[in-house]
Short mmCIF file of N, CA and C in Angstrom, two decimals:
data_model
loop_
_atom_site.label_atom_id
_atom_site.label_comp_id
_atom_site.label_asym_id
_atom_site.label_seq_id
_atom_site.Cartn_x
_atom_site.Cartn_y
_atom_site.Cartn_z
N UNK A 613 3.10 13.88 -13.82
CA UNK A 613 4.26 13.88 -12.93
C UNK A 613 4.32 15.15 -12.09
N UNK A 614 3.63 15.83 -12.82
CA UNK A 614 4.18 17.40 -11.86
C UNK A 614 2.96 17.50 -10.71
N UNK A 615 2.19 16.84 -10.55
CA UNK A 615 1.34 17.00 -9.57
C UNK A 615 1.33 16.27 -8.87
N UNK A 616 2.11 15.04 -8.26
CA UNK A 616 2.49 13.93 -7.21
C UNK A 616 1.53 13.30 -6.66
N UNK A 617 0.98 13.12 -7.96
CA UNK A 617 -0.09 11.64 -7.49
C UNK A 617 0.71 10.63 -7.16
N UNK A 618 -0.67 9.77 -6.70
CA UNK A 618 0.36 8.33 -5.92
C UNK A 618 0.44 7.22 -7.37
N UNK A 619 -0.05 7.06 -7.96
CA UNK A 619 0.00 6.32 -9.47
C UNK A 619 -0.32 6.82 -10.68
N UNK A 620 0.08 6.15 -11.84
CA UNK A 620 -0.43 6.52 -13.35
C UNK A 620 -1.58 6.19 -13.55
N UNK A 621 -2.39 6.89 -14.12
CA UNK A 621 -3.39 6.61 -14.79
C UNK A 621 -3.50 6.47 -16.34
N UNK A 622 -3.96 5.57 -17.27
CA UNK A 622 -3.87 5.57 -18.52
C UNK A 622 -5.67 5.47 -19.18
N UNK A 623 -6.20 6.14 -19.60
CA UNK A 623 -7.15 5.97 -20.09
C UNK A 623 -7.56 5.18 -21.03
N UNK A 624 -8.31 3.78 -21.37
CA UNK A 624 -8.40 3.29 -22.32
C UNK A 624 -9.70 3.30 -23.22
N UNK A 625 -10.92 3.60 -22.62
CA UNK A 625 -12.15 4.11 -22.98
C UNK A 625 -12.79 5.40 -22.51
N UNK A 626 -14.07 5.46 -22.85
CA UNK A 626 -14.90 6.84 -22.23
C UNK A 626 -15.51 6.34 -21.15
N UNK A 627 -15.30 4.83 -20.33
CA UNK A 627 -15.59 4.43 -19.06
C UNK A 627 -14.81 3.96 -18.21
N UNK A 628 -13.30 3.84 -19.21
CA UNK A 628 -12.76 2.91 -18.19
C UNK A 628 -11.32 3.68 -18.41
N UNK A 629 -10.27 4.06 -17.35
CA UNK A 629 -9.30 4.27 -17.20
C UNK A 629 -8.50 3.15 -16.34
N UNK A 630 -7.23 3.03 -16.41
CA UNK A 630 -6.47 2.25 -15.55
C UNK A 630 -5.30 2.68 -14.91
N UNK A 631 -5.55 2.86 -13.21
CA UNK A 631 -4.30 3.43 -12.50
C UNK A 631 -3.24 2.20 -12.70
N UNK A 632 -1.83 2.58 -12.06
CA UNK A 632 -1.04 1.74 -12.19
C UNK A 632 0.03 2.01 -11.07
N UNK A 633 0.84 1.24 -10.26
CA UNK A 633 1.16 1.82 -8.95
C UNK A 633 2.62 0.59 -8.63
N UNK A 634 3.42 1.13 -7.77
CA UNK A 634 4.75 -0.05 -7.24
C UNK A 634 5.19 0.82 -6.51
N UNK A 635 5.04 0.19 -5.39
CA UNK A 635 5.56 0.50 -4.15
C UNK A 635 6.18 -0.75 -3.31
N UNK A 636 7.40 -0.53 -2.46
CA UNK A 636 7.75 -1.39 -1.90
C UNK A 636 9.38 -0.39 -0.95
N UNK A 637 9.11 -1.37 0.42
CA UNK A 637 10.35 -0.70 1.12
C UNK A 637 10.87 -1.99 1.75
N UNK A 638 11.35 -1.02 3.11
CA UNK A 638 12.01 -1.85 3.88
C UNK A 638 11.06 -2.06 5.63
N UNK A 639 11.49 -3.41 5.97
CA UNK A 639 10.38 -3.44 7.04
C UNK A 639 10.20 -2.41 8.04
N UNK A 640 9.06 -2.35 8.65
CA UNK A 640 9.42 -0.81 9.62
C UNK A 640 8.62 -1.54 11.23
N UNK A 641 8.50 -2.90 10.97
CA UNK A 641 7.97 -3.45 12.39
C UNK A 641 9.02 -4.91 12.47
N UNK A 642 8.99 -5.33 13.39
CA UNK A 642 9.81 -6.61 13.50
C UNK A 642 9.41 -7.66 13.23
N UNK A 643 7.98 -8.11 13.25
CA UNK A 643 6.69 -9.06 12.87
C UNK A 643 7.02 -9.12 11.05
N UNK A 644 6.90 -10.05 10.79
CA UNK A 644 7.22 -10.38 9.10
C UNK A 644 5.60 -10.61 8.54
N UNK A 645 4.90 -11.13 9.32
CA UNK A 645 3.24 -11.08 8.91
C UNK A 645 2.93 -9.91 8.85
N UNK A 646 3.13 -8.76 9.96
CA UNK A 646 2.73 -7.78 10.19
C UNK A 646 3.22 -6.63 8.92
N UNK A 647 4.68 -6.75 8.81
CA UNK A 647 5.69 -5.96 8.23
C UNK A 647 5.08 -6.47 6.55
N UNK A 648 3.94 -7.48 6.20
CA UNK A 648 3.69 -7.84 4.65
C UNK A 648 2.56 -7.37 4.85
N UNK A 649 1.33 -7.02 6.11
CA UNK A 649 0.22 -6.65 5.76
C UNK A 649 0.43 -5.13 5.12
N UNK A 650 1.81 -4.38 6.55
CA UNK A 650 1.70 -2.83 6.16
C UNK A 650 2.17 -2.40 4.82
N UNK A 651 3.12 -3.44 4.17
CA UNK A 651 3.20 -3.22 3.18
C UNK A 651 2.64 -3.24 1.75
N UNK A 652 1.66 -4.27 1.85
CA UNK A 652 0.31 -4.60 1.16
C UNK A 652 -0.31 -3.48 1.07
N UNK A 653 -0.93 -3.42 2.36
CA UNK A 653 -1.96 -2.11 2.77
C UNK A 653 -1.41 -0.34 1.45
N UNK A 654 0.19 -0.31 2.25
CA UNK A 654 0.25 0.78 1.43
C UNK A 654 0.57 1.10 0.12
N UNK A 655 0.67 -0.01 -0.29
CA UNK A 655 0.97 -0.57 -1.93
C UNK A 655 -0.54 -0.36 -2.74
N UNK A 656 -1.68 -0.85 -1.89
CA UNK A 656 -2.99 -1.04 -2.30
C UNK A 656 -3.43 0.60 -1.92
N UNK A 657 -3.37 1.64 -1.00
CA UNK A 657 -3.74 3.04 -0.75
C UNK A 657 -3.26 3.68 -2.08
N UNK A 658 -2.61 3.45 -2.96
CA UNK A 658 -2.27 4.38 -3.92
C UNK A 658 -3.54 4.34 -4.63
N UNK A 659 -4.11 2.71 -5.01
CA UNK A 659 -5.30 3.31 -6.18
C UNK A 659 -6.18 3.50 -5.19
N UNK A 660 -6.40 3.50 -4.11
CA UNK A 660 -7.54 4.22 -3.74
C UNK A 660 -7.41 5.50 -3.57
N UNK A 661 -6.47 6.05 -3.36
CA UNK A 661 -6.36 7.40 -3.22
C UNK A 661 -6.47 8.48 -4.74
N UNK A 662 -6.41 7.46 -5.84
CA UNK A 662 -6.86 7.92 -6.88
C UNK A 662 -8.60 8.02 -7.37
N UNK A 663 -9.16 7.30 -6.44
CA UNK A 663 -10.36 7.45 -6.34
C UNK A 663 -10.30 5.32 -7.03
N UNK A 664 -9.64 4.76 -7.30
CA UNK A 664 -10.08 3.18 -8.06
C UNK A 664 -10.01 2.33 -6.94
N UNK A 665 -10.56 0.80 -7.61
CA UNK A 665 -10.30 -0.01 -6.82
C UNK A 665 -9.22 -1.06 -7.97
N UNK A 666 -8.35 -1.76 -6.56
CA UNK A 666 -7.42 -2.73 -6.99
C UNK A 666 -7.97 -3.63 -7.90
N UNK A 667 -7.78 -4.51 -8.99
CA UNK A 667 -7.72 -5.59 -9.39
C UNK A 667 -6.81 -6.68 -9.67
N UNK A 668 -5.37 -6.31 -10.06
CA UNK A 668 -4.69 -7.21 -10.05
C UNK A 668 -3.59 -6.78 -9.44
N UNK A 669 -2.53 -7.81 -8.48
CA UNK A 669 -1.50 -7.07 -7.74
C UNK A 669 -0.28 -8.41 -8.01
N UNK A 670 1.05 -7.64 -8.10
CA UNK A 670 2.26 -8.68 -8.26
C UNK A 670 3.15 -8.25 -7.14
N UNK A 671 3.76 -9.20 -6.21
CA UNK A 671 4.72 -9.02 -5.18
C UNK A 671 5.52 -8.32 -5.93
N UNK A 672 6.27 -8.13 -4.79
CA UNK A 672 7.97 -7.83 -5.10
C UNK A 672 8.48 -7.70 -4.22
N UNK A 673 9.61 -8.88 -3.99
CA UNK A 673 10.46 -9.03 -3.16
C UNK A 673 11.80 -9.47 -3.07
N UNK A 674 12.23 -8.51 -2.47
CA UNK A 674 13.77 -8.61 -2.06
C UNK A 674 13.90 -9.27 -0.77
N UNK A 675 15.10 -10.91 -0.92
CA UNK A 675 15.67 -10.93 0.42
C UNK A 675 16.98 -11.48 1.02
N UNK A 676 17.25 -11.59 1.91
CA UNK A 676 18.73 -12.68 1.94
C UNK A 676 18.36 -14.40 1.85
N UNK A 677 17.76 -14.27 1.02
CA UNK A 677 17.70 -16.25 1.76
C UNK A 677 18.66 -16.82 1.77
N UNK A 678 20.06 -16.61 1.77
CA UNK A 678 21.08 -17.56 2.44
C UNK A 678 21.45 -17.39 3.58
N UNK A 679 21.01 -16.21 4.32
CA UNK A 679 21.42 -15.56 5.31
C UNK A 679 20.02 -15.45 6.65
N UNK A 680 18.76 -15.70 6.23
CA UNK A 680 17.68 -15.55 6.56
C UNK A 680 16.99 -16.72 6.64
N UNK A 681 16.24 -17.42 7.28
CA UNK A 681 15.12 -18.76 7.77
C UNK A 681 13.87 -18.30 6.42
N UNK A 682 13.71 -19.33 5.61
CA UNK A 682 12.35 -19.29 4.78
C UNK A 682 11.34 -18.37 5.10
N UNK A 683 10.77 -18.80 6.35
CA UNK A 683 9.86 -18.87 7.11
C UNK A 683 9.37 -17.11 7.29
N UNK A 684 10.45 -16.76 7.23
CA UNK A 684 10.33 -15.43 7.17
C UNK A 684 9.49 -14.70 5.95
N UNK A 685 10.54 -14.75 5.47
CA UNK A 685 9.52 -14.50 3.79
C UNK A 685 8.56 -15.17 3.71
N UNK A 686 8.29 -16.15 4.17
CA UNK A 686 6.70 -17.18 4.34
C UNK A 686 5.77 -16.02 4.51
N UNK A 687 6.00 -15.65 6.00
CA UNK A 687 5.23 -14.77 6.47
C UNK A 687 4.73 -13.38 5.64
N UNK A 688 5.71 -12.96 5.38
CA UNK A 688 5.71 -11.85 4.99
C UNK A 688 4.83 -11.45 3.69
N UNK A 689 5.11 -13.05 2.87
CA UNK A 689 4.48 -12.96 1.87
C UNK A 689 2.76 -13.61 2.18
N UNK A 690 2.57 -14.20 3.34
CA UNK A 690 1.04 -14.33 3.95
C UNK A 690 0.35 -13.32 4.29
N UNK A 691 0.91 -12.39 5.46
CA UNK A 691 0.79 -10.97 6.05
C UNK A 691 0.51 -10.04 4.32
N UNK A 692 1.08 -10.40 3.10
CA UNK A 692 0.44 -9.31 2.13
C UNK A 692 -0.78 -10.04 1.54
N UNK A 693 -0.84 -11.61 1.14
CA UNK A 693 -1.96 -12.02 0.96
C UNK A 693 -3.36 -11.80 1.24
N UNK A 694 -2.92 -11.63 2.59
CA UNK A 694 -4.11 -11.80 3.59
C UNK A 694 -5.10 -9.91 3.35
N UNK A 695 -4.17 -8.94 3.16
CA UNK A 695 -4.54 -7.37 2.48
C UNK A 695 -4.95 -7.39 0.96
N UNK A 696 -3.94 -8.02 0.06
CA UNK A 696 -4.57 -8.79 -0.94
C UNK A 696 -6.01 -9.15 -0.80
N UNK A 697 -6.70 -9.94 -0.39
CA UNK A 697 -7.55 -10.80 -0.47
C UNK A 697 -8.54 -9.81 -0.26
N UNK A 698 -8.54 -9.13 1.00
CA UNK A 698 -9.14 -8.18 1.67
C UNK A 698 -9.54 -6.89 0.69
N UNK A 699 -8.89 -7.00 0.17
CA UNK A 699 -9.20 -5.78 -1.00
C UNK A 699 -9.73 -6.07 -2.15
N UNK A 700 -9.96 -7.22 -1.92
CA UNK A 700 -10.72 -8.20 -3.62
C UNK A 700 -10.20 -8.25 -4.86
N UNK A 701 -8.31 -7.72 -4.69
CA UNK A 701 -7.65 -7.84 -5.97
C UNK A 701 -7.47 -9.42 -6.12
N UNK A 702 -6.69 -9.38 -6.68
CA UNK A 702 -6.15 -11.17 -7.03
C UNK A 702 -4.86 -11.01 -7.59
N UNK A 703 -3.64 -11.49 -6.83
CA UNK A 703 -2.44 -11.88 -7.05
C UNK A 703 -2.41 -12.79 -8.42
N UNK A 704 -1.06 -12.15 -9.24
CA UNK A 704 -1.37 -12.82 -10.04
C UNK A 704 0.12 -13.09 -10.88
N UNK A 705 0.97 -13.17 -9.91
CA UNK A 705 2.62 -13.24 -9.79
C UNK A 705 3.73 -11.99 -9.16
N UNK A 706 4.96 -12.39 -9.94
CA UNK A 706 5.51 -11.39 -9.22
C UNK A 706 6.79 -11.62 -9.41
N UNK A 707 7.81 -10.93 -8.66
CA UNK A 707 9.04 -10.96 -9.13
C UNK A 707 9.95 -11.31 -7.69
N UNK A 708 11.10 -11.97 -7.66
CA UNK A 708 12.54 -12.31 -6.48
C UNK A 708 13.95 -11.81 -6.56
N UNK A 709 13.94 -11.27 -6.15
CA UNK A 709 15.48 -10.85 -5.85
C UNK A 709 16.12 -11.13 -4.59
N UNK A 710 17.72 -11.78 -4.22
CA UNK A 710 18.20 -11.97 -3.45
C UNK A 710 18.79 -10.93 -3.15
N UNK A 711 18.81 -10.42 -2.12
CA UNK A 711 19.63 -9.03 -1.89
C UNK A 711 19.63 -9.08 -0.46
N UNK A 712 21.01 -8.50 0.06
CA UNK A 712 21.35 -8.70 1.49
C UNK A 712 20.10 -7.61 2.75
N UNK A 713 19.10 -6.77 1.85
CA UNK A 713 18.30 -6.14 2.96
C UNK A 713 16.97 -6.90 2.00
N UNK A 714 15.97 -6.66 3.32
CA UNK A 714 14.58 -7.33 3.12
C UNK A 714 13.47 -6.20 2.66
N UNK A 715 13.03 -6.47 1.37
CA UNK A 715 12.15 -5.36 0.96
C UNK A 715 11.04 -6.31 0.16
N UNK A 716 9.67 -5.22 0.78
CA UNK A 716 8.58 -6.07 -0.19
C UNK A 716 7.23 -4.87 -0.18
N UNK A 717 6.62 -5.21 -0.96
CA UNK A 717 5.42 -4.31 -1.51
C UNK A 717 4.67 -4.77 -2.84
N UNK A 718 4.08 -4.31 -3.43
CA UNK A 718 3.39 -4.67 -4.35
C UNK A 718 2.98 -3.76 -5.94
N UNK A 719 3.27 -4.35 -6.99
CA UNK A 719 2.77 -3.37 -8.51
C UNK A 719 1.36 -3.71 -7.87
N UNK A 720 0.56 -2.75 -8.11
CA UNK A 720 -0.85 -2.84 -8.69
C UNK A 720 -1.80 -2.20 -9.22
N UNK A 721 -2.57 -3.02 -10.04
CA UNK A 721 -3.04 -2.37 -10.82
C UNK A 721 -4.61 -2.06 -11.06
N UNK A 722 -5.67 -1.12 -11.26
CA UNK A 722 -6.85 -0.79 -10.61
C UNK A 722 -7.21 -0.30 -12.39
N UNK A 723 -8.67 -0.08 -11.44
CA UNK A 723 -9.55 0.83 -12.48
C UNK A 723 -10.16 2.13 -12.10
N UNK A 724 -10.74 3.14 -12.34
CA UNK A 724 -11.69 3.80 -12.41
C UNK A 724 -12.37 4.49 -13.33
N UNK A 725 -13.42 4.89 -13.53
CA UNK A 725 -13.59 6.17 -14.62
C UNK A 725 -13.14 7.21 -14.91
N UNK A 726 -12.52 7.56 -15.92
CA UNK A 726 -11.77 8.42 -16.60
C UNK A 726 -12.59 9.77 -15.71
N UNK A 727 -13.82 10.37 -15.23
CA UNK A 727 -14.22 11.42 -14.84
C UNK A 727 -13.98 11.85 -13.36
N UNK A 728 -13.77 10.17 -12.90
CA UNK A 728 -13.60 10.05 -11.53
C UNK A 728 -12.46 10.22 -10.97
N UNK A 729 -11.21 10.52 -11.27
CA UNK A 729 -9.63 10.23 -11.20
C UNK A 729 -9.55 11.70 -10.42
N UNK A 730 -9.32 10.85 -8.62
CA UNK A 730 -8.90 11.96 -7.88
C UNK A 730 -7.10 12.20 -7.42
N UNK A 731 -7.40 13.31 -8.19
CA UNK A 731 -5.79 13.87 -7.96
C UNK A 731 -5.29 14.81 -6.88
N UNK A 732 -3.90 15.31 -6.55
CA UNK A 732 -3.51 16.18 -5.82
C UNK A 732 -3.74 17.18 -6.06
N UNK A 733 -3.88 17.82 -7.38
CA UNK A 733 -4.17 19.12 -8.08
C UNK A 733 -4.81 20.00 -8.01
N UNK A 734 -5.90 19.79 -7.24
CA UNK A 734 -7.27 20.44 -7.19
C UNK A 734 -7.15 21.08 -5.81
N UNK A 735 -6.84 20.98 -5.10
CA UNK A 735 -6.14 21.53 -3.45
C UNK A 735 -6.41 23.03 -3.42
N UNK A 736 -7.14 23.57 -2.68
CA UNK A 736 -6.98 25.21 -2.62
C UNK A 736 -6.98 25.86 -1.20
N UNK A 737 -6.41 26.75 -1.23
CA UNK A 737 -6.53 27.06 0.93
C UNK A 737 -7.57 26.95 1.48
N UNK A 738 -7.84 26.71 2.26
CA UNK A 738 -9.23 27.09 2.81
C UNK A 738 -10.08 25.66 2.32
N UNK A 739 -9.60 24.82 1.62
CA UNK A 739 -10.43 23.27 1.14
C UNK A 739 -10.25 22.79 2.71
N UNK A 740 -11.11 21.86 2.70
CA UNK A 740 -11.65 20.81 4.39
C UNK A 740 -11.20 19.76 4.02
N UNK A 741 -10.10 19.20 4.25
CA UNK A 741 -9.49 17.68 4.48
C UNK A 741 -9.99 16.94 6.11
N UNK A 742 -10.30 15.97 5.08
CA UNK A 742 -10.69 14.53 5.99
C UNK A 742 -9.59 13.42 6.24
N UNK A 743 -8.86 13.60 7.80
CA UNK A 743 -7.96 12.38 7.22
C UNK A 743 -8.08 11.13 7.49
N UNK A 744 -7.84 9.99 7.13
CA UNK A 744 -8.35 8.64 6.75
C UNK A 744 -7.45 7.85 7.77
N UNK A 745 -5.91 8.39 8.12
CA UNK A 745 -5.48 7.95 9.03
C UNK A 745 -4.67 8.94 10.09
N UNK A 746 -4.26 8.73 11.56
CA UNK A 746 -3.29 9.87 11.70
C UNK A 746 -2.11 10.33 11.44
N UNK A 747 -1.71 10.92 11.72
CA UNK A 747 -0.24 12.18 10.92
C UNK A 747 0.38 11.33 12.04
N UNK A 748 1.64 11.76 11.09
CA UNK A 748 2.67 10.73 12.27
C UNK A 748 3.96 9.61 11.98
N UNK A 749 2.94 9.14 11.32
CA UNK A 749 2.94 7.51 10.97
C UNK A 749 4.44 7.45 10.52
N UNK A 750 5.33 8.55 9.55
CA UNK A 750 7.03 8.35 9.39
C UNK A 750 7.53 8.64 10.82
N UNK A 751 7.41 9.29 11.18
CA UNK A 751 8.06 9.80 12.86
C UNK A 751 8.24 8.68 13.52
N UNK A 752 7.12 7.51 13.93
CA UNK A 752 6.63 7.27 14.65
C UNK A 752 7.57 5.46 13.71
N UNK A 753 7.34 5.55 12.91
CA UNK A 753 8.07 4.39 12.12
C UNK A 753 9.57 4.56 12.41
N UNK A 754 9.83 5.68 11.63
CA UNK A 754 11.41 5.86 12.67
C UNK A 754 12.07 5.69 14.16
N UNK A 755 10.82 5.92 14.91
CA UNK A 755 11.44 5.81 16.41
C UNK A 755 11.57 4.59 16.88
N UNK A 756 10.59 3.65 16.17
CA UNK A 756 10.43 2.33 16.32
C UNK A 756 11.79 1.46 15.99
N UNK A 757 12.41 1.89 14.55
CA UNK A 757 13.27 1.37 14.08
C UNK A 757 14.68 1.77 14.89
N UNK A 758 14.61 2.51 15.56
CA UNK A 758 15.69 3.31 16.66
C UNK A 758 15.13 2.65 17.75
N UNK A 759 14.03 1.88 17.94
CA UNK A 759 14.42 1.98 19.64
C UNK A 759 13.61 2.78 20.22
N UNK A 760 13.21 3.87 19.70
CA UNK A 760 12.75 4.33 20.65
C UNK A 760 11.34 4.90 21.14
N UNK A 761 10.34 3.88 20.69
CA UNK A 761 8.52 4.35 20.45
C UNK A 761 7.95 3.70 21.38
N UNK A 762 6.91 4.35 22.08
CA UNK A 762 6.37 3.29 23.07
C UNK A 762 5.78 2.40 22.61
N UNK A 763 5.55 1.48 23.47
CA UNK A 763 4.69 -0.09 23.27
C UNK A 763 2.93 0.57 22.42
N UNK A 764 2.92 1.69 23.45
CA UNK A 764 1.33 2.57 22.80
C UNK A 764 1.35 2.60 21.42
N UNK A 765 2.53 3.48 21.39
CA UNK A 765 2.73 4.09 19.75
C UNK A 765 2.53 3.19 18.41
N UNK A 766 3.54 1.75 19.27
CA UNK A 766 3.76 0.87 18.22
C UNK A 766 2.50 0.12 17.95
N UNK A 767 1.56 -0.30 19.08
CA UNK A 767 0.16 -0.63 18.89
C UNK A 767 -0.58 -0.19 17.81
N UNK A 768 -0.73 1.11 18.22
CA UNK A 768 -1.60 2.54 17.49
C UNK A 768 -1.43 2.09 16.26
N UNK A 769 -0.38 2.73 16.16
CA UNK A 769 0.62 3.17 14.10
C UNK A 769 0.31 1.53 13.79
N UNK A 770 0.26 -0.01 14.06
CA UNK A 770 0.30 -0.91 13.53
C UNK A 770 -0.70 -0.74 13.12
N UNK A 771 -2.06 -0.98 13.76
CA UNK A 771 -3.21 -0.82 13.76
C UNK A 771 -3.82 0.30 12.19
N UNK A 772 -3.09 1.02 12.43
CA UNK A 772 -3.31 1.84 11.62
C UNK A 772 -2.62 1.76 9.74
N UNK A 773 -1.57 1.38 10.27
CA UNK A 773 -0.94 0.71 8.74
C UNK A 773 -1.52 -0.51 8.76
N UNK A 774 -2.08 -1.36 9.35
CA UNK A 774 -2.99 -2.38 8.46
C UNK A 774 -4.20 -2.36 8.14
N UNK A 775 -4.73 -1.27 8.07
CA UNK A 775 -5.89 -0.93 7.94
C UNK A 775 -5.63 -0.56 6.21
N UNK A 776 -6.99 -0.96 5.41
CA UNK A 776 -7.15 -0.75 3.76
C UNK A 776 -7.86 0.53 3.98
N UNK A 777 -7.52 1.43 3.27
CA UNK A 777 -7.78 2.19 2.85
C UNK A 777 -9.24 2.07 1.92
N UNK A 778 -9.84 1.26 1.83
CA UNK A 778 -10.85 0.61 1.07
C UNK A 778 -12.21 1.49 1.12
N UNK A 779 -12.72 1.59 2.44
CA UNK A 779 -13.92 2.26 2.55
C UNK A 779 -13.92 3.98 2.53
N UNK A 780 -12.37 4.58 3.17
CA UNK A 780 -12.37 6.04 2.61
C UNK A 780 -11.98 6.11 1.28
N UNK A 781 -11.92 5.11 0.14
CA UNK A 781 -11.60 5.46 -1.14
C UNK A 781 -12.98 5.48 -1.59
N UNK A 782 -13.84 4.40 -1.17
CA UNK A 782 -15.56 4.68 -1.79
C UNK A 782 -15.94 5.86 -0.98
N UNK A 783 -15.79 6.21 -0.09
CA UNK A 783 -16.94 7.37 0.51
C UNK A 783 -16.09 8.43 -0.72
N UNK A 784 -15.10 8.95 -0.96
CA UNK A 784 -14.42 9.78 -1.71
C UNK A 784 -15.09 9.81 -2.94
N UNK A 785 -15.59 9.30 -3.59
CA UNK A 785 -16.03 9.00 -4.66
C UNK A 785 -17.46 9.15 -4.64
N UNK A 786 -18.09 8.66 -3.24
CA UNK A 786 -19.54 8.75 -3.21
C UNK A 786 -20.12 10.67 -3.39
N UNK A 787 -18.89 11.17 -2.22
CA UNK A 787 -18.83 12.64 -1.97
C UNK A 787 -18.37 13.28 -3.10
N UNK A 788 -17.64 13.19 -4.17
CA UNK A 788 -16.88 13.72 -5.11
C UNK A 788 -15.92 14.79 -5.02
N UNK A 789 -14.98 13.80 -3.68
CA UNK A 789 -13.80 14.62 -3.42
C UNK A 789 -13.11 14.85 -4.65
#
């Protein structure tokens, strides 16, 4: 806890450890496909950023459906599938809540080797960070939700929150960040 990794890790052998991760917000694009990939996407960046890959993932979602068209949550819950899939975990349930704001993201749950488990901890001045996506991305989510981001911005930052984190979690590992 004191070092603000993005998930738990639990060790169960001398090969195999298991991260463990739940994340979920509120939409930050107006697109409900779009607004389930970014949320997928960043639900699934936690075990990679621990150095694992996903294996099993459970929704979680909050929404109004008396107040809201199906269709919506349709989407939303396609738009995370579709990052799901992409990441070679496998859905494998999940949980509903009715609640008057719309929130969704994903538990999931990964592996790596107990030797391999990259943490925040290790950080020293003068270390060379590589970043995987650009800086920004809350600013730039906020202005959107105000009103006030360009058409550019909102392109960019989409683009960029649907992107898996997938291939800078293997090079990390290849390099022994």
């Amino acid at each position: 806890m004191e070092h603000s990794d993005d998930a738990g890790v639990y060790k169960i052998t001398d090969e195999i450890a298991l991260i463990q991760t739940l994340d979920f917000f509120t939409p930050i694009v107006d697109d409900p496909y779009t607004f389930g990939q970014i949320a997928a996407v960043n639900s699934l960046s936690d075990i990679y950023a621990m150095g694992g890959v996903p294996l099993t993932v459970m929704n979680i979602v909050c929404f109004p459906i008396k107040e809201l068209d199906g269709q919506i949550l349709k989407q939303i819950l396609l738009g995370g599938m579709e990052k799901i899939r992409e990441s070679g975990a496998l859905l494998v349930g999940g949980h509903s809540v009715e609640d008057s704001e719309i929130k969704y993201g994903l538990s999931v749950t990964g592996t790596v080797h107990p030797g391999k488990v990259i943490s925040n901890k290790g950080a020293k001045p003068g270390d060379k960070l590589i970043l995987t996506k650009p800086l920004g991305t809350g600013i730039i989510s906020t202005a959107i939700k105000a009103g006030m981001a360009s058409s550019q911005s909102i392109e960019e930052i989409t683009l960029s929150m649907c992107t898996l984190n997938k291939l800078a979690g293997e090079i990390m590992q290849e390099v022994g960040a």
